[in-house]
Short mmCIF file of C-alpha atoms in Angstrom, two decimals:
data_model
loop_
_atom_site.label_atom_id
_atom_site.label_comp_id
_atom_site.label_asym_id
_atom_site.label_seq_id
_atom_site.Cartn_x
_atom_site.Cartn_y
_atom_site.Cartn_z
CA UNK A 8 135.28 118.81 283.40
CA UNK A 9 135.41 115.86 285.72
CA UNK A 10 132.60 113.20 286.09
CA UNK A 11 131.43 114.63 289.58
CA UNK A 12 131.15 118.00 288.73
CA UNK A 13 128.95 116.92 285.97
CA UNK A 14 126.55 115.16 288.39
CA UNK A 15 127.20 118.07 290.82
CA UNK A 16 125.49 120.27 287.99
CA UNK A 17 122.63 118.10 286.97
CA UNK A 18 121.93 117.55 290.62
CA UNK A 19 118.07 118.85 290.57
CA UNK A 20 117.68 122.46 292.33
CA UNK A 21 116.39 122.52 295.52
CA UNK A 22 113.74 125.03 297.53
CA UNK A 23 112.38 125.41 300.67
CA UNK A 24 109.02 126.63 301.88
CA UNK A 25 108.50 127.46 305.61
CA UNK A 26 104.63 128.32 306.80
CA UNK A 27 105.35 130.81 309.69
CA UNK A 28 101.78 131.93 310.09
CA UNK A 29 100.50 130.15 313.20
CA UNK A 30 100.02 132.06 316.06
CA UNK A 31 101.13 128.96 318.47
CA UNK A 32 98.36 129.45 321.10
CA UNK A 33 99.91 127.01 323.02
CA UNK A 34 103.04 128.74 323.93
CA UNK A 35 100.66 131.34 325.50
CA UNK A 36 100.37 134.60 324.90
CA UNK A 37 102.52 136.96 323.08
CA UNK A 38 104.56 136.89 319.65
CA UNK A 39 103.87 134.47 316.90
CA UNK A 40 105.41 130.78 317.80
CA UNK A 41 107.78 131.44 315.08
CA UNK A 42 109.09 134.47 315.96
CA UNK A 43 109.59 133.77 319.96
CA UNK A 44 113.02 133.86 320.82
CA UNK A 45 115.16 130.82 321.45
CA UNK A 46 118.92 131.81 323.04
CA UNK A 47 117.70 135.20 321.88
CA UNK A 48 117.25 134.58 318.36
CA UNK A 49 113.73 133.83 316.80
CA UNK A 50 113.09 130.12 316.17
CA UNK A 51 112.14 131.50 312.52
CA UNK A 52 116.10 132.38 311.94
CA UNK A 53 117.27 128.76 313.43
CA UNK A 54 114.79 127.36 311.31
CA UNK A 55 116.21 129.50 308.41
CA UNK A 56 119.91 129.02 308.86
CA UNK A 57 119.22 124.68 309.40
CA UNK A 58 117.90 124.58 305.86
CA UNK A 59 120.42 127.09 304.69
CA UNK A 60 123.04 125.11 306.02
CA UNK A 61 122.41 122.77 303.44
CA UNK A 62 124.25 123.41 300.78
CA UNK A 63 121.57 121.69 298.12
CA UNK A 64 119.33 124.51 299.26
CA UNK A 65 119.53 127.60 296.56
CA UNK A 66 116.42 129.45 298.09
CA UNK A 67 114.37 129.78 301.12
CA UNK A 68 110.40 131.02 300.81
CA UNK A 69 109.26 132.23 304.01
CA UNK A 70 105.77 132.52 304.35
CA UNK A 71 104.74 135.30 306.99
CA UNK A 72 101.34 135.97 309.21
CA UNK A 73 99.26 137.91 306.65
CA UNK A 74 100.26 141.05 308.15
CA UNK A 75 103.10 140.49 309.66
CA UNK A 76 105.45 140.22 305.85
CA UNK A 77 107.29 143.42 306.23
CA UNK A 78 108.01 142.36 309.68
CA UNK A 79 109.89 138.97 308.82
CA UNK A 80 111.15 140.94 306.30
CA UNK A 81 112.82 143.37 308.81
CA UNK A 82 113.46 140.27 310.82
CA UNK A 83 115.59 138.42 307.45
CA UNK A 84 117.94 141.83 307.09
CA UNK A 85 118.88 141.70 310.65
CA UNK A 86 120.10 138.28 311.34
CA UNK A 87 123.46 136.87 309.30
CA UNK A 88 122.29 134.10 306.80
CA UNK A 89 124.07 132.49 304.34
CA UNK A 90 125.18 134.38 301.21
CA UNK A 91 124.86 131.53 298.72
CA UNK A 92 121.23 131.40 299.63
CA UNK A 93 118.25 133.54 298.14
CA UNK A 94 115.42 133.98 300.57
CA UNK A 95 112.13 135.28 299.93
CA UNK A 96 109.22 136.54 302.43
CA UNK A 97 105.41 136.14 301.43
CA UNK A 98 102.25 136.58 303.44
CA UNK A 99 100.72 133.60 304.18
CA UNK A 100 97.09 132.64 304.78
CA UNK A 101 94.25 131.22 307.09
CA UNK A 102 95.35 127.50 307.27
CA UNK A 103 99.04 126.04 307.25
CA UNK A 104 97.90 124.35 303.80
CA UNK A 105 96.90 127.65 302.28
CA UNK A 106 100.15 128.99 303.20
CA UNK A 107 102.14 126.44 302.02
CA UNK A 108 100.26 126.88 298.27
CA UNK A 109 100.89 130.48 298.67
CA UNK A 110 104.65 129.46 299.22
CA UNK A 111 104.74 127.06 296.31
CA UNK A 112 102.65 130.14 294.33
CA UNK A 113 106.09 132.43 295.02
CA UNK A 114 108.39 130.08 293.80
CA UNK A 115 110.36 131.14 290.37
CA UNK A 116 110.52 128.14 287.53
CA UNK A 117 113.44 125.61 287.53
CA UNK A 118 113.24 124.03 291.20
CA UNK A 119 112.77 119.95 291.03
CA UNK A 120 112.67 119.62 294.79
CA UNK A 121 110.73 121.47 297.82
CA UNK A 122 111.26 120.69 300.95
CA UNK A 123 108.45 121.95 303.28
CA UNK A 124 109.51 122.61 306.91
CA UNK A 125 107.70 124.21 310.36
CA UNK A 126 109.33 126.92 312.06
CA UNK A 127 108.99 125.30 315.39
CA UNK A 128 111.59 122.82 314.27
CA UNK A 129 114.10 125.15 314.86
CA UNK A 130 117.15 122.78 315.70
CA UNK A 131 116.64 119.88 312.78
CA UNK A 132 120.55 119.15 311.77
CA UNK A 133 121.79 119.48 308.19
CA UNK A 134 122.33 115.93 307.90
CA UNK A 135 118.83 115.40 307.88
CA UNK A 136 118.03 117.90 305.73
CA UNK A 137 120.66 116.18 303.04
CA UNK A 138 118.96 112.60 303.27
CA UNK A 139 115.54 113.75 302.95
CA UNK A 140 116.88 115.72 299.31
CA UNK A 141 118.57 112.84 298.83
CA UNK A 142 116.02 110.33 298.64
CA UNK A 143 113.48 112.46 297.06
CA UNK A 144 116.81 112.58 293.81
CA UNK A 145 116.77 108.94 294.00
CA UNK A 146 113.49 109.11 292.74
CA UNK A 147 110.70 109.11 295.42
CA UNK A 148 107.89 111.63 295.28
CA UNK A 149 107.98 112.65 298.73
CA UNK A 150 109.83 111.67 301.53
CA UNK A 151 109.63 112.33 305.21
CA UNK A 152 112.19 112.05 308.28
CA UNK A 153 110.18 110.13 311.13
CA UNK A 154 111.84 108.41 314.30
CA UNK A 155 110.06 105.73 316.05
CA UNK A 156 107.93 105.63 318.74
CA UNK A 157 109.16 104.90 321.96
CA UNK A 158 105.78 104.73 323.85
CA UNK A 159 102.79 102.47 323.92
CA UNK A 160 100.13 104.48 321.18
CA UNK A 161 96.32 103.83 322.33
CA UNK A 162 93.89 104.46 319.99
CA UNK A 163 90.47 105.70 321.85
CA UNK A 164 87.17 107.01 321.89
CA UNK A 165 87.24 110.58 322.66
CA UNK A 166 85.44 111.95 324.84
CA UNK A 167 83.10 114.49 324.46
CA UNK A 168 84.34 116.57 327.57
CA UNK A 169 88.09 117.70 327.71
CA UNK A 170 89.61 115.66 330.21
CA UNK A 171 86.76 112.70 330.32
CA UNK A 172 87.75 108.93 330.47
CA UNK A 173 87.91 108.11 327.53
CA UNK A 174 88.13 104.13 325.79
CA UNK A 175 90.48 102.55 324.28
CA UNK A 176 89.74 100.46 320.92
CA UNK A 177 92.61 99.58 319.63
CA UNK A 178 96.56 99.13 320.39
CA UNK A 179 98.17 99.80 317.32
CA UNK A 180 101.64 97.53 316.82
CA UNK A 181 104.52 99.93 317.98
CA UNK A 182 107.29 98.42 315.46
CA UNK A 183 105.03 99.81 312.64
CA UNK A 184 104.35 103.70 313.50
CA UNK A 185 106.94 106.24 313.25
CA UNK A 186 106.76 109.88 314.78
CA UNK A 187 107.14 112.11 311.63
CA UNK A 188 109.04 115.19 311.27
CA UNK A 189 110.17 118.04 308.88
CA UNK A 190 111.50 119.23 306.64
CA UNK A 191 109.46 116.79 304.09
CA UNK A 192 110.59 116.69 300.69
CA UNK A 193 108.85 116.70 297.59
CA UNK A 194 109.11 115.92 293.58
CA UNK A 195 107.79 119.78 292.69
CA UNK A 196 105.20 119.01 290.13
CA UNK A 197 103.86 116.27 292.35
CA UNK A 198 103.20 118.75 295.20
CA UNK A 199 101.74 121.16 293.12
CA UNK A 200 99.28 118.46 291.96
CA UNK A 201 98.71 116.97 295.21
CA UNK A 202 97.43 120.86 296.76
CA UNK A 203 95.87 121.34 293.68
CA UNK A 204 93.64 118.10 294.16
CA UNK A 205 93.24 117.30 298.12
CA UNK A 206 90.43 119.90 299.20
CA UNK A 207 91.06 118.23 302.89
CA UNK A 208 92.58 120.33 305.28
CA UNK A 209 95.12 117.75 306.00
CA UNK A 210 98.28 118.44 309.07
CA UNK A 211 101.13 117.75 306.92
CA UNK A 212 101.74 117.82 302.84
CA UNK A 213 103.01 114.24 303.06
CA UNK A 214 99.37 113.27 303.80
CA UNK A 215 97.79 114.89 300.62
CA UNK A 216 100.68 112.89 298.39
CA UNK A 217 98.74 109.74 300.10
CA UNK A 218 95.70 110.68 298.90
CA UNK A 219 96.79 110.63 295.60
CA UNK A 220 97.79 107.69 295.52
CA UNK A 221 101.51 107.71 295.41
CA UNK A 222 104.18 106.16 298.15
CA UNK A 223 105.73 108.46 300.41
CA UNK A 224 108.60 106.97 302.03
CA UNK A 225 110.32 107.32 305.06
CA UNK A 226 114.30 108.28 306.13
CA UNK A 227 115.86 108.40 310.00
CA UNK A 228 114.80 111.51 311.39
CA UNK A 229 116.70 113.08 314.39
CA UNK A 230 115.81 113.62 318.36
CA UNK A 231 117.00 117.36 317.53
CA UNK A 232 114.55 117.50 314.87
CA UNK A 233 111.28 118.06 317.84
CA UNK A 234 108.92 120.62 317.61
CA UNK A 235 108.83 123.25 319.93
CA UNK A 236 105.36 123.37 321.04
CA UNK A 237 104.97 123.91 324.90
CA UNK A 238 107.05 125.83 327.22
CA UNK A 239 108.85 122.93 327.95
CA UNK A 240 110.22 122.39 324.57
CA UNK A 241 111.48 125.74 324.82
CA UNK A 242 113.23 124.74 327.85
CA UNK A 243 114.54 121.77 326.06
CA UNK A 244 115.60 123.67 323.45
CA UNK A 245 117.50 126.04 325.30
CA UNK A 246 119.56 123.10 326.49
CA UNK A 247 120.52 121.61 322.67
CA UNK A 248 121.93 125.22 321.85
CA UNK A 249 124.08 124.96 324.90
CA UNK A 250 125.36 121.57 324.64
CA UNK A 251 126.29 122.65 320.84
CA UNK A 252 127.64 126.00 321.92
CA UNK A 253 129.94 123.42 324.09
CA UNK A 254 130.65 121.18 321.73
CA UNK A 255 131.59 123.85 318.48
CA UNK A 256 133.79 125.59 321.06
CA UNK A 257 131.75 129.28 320.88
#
């Protein structure tokens, strides 16, 4: 046996945990954010297939609307996914954070690394999927892609009424804030401790590591890597697919 297929086995085993079970009011009306179409596939399958295409990725935990399991379920069988990779579908809860525990609850013993990603990412390329597994092997407890900014952040009073003037306070220095992204990746046991402990409900995983103390560090992210939010990103969205349609030759 040679040297790297040694290290290619003791590489730790990587999983995956996508919360699917926002409703994504502000898309409008109308199917789950996840499960709106993008080229005429659901952003839940991109999302899907962009981890998948990792090869470090052995398994995939999807975690549904809380009724809507069966349905991703039927959603899984009908789309081509990769063979090499397991994928699992669990219903998820009232908050992204109780989802994601529910998602951690499902997986089976002997994964070192979970990477937790939104659906609405649905375009995030595998090479950023491979350096956030990467650094989190090299020893960090949780890792996340982020880009920087490229406009002016104000930090302000808000205002009581939607829409109100509202004051600025503070100019926070540009060069030091970074726009973060997903998939984030995590040392297992120190995820599990960190949504065992934080009681906050906090917007991203990375966030609760913080609060226990322990550095999360940060890796390039990708302009690809945006979340679809707003009909717009759609839009947006619709346009990456094409220019990589053009670019793969199909």
């Amino acid at each position: 046996m040679s040297d790297d297929s040694r290290s290619s086995q003791a590489q730790p085993s990587v999983a995956a945990v996508i919360p699917a079970a926002g409703r994504g009011v502000r898309l409008g009306p109308g199917a789950p954010k996840a499960l709106r179409a993008l080229n005429g596939t659901p952003m839940l399958i991109h999302a899907i297939r962009a981890l998948a295409a990792s090869r470090s990725v052995s398994l995939v935990v999807v975690v549904a609307p809380p009724d809507g399991a069966a349905e991703v379920k039927t959603l899984l069988d009908a789309h081509a996914l990769p063979e090499r990779t397991d994928f699992l579908v669990v219903p998820g809860g009232d908050s992204r954070q109780e989802s994601v525990k529910l998602g951690l609850d499902a997986l089976p013993p002997g994964y070192d690394v979970v990477l937790v990603h939104d659906a609405a990412r649905p375009l995030v390329p595998v090479d950023t999927v491979d350096a956030v597994i990467e650094a989190v092997r090299d020893g960090a407890p949780a890792v996340v892609p982020a880009l920087p900014l490229a406009d002016t952040v104000k930090e302000v009073e808000p205002a009581e009424t939607p829409g109100a003037p509202e004051p600025v306070v503070a100019t926070p220095e540009r060069a030091r804030l970074r726009a973060v992204q997903t998939p984030q990746g995590f040392d297992h046991a120190t995820l599990i401790r960190a949504h065992e402990t934080v009681a906050d409900n906090v917007t991203d995983d990375a966030s609760m590591v913080e609060q226990l103390g322990l550095t999360v560090v940060v890796v390039p992210g990708h302009e690809e890597a945006f979340k679809v939010t707003r009909p717009l990103d759609l839009v947006l969205a619709e346009a990456v697919l094409a220019r990589r349609r053009l670019n793969d030759g199909f």
